[in-house]
CSV table of C-alpha atoms and ligand atoms in Angstrom, one decimal:
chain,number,residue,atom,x,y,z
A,1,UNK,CA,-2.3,19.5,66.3
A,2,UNK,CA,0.3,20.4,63.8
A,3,UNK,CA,-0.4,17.2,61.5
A,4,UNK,CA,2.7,15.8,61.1
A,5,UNK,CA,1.3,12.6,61.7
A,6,UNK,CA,2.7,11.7,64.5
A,7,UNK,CA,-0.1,9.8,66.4
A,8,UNK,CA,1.3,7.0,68.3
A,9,UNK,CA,4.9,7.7,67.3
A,10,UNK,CA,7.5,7.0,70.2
A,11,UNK,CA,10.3,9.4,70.2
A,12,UNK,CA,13.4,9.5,72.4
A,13,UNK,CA,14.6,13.2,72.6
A,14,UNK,CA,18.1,13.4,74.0
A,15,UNK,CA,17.8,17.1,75.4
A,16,UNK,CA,14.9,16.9,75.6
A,17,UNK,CA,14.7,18.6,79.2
A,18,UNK,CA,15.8,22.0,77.8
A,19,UNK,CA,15.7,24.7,74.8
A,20,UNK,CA,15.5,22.9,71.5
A,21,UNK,CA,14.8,19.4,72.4
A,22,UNK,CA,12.1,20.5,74.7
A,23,UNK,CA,10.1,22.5,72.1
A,24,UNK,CA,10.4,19.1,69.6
A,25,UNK,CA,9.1,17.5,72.9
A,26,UNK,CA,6.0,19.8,73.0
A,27,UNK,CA,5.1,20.0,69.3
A,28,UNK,CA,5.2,16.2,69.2
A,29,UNK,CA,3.1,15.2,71.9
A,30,UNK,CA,0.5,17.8,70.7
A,31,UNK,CA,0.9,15.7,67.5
A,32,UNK,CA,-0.5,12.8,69.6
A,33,UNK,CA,3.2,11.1,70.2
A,34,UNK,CA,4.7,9.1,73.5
A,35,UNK,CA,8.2,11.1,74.1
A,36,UNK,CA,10.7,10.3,76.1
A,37,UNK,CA,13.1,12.9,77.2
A,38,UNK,CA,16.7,12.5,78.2
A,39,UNK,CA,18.6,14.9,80.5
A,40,UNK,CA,21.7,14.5,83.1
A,41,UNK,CA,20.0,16.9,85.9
A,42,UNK,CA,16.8,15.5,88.0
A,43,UNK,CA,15.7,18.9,88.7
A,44,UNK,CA,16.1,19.5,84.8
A,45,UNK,CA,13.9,17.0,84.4
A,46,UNK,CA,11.5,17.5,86.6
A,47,UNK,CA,10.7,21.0,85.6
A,48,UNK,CA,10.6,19.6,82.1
A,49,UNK,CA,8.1,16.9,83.2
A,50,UNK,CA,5.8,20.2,85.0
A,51,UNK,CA,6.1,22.2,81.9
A,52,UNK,CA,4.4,19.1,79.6
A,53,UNK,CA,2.2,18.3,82.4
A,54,UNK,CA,-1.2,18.4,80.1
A,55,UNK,CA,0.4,15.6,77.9
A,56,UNK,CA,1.7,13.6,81.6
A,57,UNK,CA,0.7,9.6,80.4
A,58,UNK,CA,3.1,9.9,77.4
A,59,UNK,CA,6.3,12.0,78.5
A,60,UNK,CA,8.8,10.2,80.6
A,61,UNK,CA,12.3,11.4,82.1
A,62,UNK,CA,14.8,9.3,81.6
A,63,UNK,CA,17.7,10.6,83.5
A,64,UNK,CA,21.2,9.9,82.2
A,65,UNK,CA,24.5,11.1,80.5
A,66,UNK,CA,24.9,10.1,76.7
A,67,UNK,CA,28.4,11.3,76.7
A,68,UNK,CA,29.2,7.7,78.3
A,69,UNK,CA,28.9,4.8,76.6
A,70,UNK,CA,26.9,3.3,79.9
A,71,UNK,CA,24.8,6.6,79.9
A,72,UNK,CA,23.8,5.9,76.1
A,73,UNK,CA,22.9,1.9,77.1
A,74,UNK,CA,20.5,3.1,79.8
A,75,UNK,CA,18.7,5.1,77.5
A,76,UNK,CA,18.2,1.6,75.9
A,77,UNK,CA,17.8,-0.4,78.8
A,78,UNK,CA,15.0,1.9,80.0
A,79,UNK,CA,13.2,2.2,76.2
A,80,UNK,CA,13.2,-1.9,76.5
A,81,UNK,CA,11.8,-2.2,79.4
A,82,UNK,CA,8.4,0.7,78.3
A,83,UNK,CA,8.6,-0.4,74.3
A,84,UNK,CA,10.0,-2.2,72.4
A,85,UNK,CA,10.2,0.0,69.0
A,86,UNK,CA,11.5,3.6,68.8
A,87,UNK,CA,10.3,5.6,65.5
A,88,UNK,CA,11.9,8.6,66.3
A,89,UNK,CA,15.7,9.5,67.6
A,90,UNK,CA,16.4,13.1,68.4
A,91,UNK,CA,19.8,13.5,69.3
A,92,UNK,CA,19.9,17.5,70.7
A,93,UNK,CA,22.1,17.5,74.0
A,94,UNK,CA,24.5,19.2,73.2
A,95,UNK,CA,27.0,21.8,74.9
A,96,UNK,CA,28.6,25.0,74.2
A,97,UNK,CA,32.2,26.4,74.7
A,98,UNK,CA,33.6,29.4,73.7
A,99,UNK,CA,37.6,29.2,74.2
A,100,UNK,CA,40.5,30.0,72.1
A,101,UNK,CA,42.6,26.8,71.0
A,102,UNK,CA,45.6,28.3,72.8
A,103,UNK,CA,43.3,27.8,76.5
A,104,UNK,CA,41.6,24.6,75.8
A,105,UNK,CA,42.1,22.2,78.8
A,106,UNK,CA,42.1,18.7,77.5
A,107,UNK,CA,39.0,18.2,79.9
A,108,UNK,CA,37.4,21.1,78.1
A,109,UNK,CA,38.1,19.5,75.0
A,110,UNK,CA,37.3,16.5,76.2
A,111,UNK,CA,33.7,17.4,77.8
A,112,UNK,CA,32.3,19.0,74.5
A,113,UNK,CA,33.4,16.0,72.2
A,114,UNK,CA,32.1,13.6,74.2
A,115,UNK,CA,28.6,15.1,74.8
A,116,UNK,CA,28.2,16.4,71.4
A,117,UNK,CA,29.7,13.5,68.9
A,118,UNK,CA,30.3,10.3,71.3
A,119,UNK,CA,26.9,11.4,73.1
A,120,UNK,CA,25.4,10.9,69.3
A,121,UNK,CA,27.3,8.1,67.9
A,122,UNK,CA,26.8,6.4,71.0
A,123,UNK,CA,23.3,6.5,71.6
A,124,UNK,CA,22.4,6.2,67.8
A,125,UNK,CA,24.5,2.8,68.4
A,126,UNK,CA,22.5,1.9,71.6
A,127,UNK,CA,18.9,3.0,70.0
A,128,UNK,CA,19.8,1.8,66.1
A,129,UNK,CA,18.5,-2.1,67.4
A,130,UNK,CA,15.2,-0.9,68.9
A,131,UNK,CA,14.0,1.1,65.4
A,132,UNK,CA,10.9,0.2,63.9
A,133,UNK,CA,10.9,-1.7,60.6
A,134,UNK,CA,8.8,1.4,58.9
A,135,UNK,CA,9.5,4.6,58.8
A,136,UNK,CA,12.4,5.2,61.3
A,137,UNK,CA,14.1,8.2,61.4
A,138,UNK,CA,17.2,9.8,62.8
A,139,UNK,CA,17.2,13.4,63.0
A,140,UNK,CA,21.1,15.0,64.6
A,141,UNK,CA,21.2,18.7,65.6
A,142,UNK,CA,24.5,20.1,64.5
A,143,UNK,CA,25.0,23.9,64.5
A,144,UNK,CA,25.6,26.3,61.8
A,145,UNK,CA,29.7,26.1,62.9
A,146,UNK,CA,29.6,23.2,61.5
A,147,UNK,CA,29.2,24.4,58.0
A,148,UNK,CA,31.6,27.7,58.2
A,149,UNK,CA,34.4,28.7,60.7
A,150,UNK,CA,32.9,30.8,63.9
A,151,UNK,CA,35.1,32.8,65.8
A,152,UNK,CA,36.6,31.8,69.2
A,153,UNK,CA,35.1,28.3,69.8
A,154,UNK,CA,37.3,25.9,67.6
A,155,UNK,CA,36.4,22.4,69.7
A,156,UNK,CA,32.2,23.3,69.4
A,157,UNK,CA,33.0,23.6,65.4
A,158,UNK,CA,34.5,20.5,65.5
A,159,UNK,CA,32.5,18.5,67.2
A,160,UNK,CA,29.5,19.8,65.4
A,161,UNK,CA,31.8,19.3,62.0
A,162,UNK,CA,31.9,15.7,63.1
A,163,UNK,CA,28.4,15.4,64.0
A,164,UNK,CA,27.2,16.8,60.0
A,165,UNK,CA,30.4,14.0,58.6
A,166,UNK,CA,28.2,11.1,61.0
A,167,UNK,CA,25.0,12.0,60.2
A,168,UNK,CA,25.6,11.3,55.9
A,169,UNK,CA,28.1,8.2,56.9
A,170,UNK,CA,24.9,6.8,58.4
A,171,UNK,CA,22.4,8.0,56.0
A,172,UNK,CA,24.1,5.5,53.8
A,173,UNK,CA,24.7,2.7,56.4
A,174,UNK,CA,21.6,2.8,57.4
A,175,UNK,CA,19.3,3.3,54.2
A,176,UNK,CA,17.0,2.3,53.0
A,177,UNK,CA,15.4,1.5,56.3
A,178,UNK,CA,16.0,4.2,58.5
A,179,UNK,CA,16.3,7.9,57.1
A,180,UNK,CA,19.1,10.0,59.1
A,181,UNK,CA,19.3,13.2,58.9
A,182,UNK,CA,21.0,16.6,60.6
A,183,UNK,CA,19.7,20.3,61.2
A,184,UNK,CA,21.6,23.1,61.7
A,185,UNK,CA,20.2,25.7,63.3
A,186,UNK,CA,21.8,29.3,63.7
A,187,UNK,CA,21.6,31.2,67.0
A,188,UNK,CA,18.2,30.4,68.9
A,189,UNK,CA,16.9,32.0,72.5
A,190,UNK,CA,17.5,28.7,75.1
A,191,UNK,CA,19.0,28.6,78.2
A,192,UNK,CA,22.6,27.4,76.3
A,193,UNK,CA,22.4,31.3,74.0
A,194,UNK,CA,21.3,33.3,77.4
A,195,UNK,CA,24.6,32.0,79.2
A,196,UNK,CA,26.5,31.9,75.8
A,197,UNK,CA,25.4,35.6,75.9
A,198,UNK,CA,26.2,36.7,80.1
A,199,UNK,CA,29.7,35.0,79.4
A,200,UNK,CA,30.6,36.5,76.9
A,201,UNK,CA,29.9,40.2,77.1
A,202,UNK,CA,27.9,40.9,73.7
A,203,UNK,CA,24.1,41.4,74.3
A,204,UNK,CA,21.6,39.7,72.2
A,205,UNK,CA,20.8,42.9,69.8
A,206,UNK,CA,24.5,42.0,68.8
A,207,UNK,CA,24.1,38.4,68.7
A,208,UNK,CA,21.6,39.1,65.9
A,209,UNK,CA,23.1,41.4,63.9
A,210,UNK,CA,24.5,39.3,61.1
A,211,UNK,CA,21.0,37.8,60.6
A,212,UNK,CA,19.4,38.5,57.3
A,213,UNK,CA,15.6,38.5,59.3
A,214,UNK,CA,17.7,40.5,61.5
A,215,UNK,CA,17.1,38.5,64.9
A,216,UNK,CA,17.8,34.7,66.5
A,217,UNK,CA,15.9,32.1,66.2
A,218,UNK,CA,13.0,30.6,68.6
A,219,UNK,CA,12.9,26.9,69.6
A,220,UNK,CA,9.8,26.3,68.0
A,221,UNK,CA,11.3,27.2,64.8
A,222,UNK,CA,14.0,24.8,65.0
A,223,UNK,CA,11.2,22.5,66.4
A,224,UNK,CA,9.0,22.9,63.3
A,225,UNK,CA,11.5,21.6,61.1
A,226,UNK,CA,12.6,18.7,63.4
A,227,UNK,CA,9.0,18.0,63.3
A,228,UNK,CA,8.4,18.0,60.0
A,229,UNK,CA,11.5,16.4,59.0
A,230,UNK,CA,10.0,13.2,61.3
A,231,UNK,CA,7.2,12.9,60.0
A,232,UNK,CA,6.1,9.9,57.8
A,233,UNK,CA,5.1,12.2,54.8
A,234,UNK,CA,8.9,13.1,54.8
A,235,UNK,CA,9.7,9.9,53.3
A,236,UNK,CA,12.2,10.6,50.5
A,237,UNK,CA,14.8,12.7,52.7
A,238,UNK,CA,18.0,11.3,54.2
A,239,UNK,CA,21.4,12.8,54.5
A,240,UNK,CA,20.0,15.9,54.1
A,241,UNK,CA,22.1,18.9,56.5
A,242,UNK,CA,19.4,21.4,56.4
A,243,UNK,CA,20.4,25.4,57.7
A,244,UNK,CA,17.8,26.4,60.0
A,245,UNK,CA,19.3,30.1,60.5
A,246,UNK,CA,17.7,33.1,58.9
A,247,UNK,CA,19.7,33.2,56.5
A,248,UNK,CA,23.0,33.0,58.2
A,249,UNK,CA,24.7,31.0,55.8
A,250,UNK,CA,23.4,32.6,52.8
A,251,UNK,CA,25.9,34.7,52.5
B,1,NAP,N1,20.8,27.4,71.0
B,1,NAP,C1,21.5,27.6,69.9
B,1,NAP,O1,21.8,28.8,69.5
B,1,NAP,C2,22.0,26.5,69.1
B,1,NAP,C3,22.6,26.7,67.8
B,1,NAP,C4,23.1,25.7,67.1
B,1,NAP,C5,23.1,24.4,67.6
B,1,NAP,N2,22.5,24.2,68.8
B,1,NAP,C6,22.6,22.8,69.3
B,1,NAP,O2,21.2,22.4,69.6
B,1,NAP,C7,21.2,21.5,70.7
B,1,NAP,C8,20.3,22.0,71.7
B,1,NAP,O3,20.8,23.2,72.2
B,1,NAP,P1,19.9,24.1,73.2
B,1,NAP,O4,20.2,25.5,72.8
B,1,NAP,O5,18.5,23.6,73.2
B,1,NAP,O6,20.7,23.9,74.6
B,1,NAP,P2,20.2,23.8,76.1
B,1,NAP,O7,18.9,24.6,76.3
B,1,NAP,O8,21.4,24.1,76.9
B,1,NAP,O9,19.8,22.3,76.3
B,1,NAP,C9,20.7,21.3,76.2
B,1,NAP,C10,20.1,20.0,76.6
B,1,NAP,O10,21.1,18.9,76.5
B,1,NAP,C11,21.1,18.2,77.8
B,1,NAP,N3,22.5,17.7,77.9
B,1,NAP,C12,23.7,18.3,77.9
B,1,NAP,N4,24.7,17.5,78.1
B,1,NAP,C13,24.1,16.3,78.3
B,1,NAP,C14,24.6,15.0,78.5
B,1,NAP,N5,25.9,14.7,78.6
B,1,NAP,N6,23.7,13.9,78.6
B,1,NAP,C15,22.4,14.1,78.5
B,1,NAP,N7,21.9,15.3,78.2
B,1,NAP,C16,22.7,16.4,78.1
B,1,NAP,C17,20.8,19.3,78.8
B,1,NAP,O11,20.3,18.7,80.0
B,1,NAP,P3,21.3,18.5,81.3
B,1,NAP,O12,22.2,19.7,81.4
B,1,NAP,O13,20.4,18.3,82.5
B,1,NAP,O14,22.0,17.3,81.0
B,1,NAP,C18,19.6,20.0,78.1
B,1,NAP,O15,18.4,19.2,78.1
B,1,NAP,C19,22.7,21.3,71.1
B,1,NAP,O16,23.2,20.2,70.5
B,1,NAP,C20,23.3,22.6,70.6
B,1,NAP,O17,24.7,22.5,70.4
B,1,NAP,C21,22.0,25.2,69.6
C-alpha cells in the first residue's frame, strides 16, 4: 500500500499491458483500485493479466486499438457494460519511431500520430461521459521530446508536442470537474527503450549518458508520479506538464 488513496478507484489504463502503463497498473491495484488495462495484442494481455495475478477480481483486459475511433468506443462500450463511473484515465499507449523526415512513409507518419494523439483525443472523448462527478482525473503521458527537439525522430516529437498542447486545451475545457494533466518522462527501461535501443545501435550506458543521475529511468518511477498525481489529495493540480527525467531537461 502506497496510500494514495486509491481504494475503490476504477482506472482505465490505455497501455496498460506493457512498460509504463503496467507498473501504474500494479501500484494502483496495490492501492486497493479496479483497473482496467487496454492493449491491441491478446498475448500482451494475457501475460499482463499472469503478471497481476494476486490482484485477479479487479484487473481486466480489455483488448482493442485506441488509434481508431471504433477501438477508442469499445473501450467505452466495455467500461458500460462492468461500471458505470471511471475516476481515473491513463492514457500511456503510445509508440516509438526513430526516422529522419526525409524517410518518413506517410503510413509511418500516419501509425505514430494516430496511436499517440488520436489514440488520446479519442479515447479521452469516448471515456470524458463515463467520469465521476468527484474527483476525476486525466493523467496524458507525453515524452520529454515534447518539450525540446531530439534528434532523428521528428513525427514521435510531434505527436508528443500535440499531446502536451491537448492535455492544457482540456485542463481548461474540462475544469473544474475533471483535473487533466500530462507527464513527461525521460528515457525509462520498457520493452519500447530495449527495442529503441537494438535498433538503433547505441547501448544503454550511452542512452544514459546525458542524465544528470547519470542513468534511465524505471517504470515504477514514472509510475509513482502517475500515482500520485491521481490521487484525491492531488486536488489543486491541472494542466500541469510535469518532467519526470532525471534531470534531462534541466539543462
Ligand atoms: N519508455 C520510455 O523511455 C518513454 C519515454 C517517454 C515517453 N514514453 C511514453 O510512455 C508511454 C508508454 O511507453 P512504454 O515505454 O511503457 O512503452 P511499451 O512498453 O512499448 O508499452 C506500450 C503500450 O502501449 C500499447 N499500445 C501501443 N499501441 C497501441 C494501440 N494502438 N492501441 C492500444 N494499445 C496500444 C502496447 O500494447 P500493444 O502493443 O499490445 O497494443 C503497450 O501496452 C508511451 O506513450 C511512450 O511514448 C516512454
Amino acid at each position: 500500500m502506497n496510500n494514495y488513496q486509491l481504494v475503490g478507484k476504477v482506472a482505465v489504463i490505455s497501455g496498460g499491458t506493457s512498460g509504463i502503463g503496467l507498473a501504474v497498473a500494479e501500484k494502483m491495484l496495490c492501492d486497493g483500485s479496479e483497473v482496467f488495462i487496454v492493449g491491441r495484442s491478446e498475448k500482451r494481455g494475457q501475460a499482463a493479466l499472469a503478471a497481476l495475478n494476486k490482484f485477479a477480481s479487479r484487473v481486466t483486459y480489455i483488448q482493442s486499438d485506441v488509434s481508431t475511433l471504433n477501438g477508442c468506443k469499445k473501450v467505452a462500450t466495455v467500461l458500460k457494460q462492468n461500471k458505470s463511473k471511471v475516476d481515473i484515465l491513463i492514457n500511456s499507449a503510445g509508440i516509438y519511431n526513430e526516422q529522419r523526415l526525409e524517410l518518413v512513409t506517410e503510413a509511418e507518419y500516419n501509425a505514430v500520430m494516430d496511436t499517440n494523439l488520436k489514440g488520446t483525443f479519442f479515447l479521452c472523448q469516448s471515456i470524458i461521459p463515463l467520469l465521476s462527478e468527484e474527483n476525476a482525473t486525466i493523467i496524458n503521458i507525453a515524452s520529454d521530446a515534447a518539450l525540446e527537439g531530439n534528434y532523428g525522430c521528428p513525427i514521435y516529437c510531434a505527436s508528443k508536442g500535440a499531446v502536451v498542447a491537448l492535455t492544457r486545451a482540456l485542463a481548461l475545457d474540462l475544469a473544474p470537474k475533471v483535473r487533466v494533466n500530462c507527464i513527461c518522462p525521460g528515457d525509462v527501461l520498457t520493452p519500447m527503450v530495449q527495442a529503441q535501443v537494438s535498433k538503433g545501435g547505441y547501448t544503454l550506458q550511452e542512452m544514459a549518458e546525458p542524465y544528470p543521475l547519470g542513468r534511465i529511468g524505471r517504470p515504477e518511477e514514472i509510475a509513482h508520479v502517475i500515482c500520485s498525481l491521481s490521487s484525491p489529495l492531488n486536488s489543486y493540480m491541472t494542466g500541469a506538464i510535469i518532467n519526470v527525467d532525471g534531470g534531462l531537461t534541466a539543462k
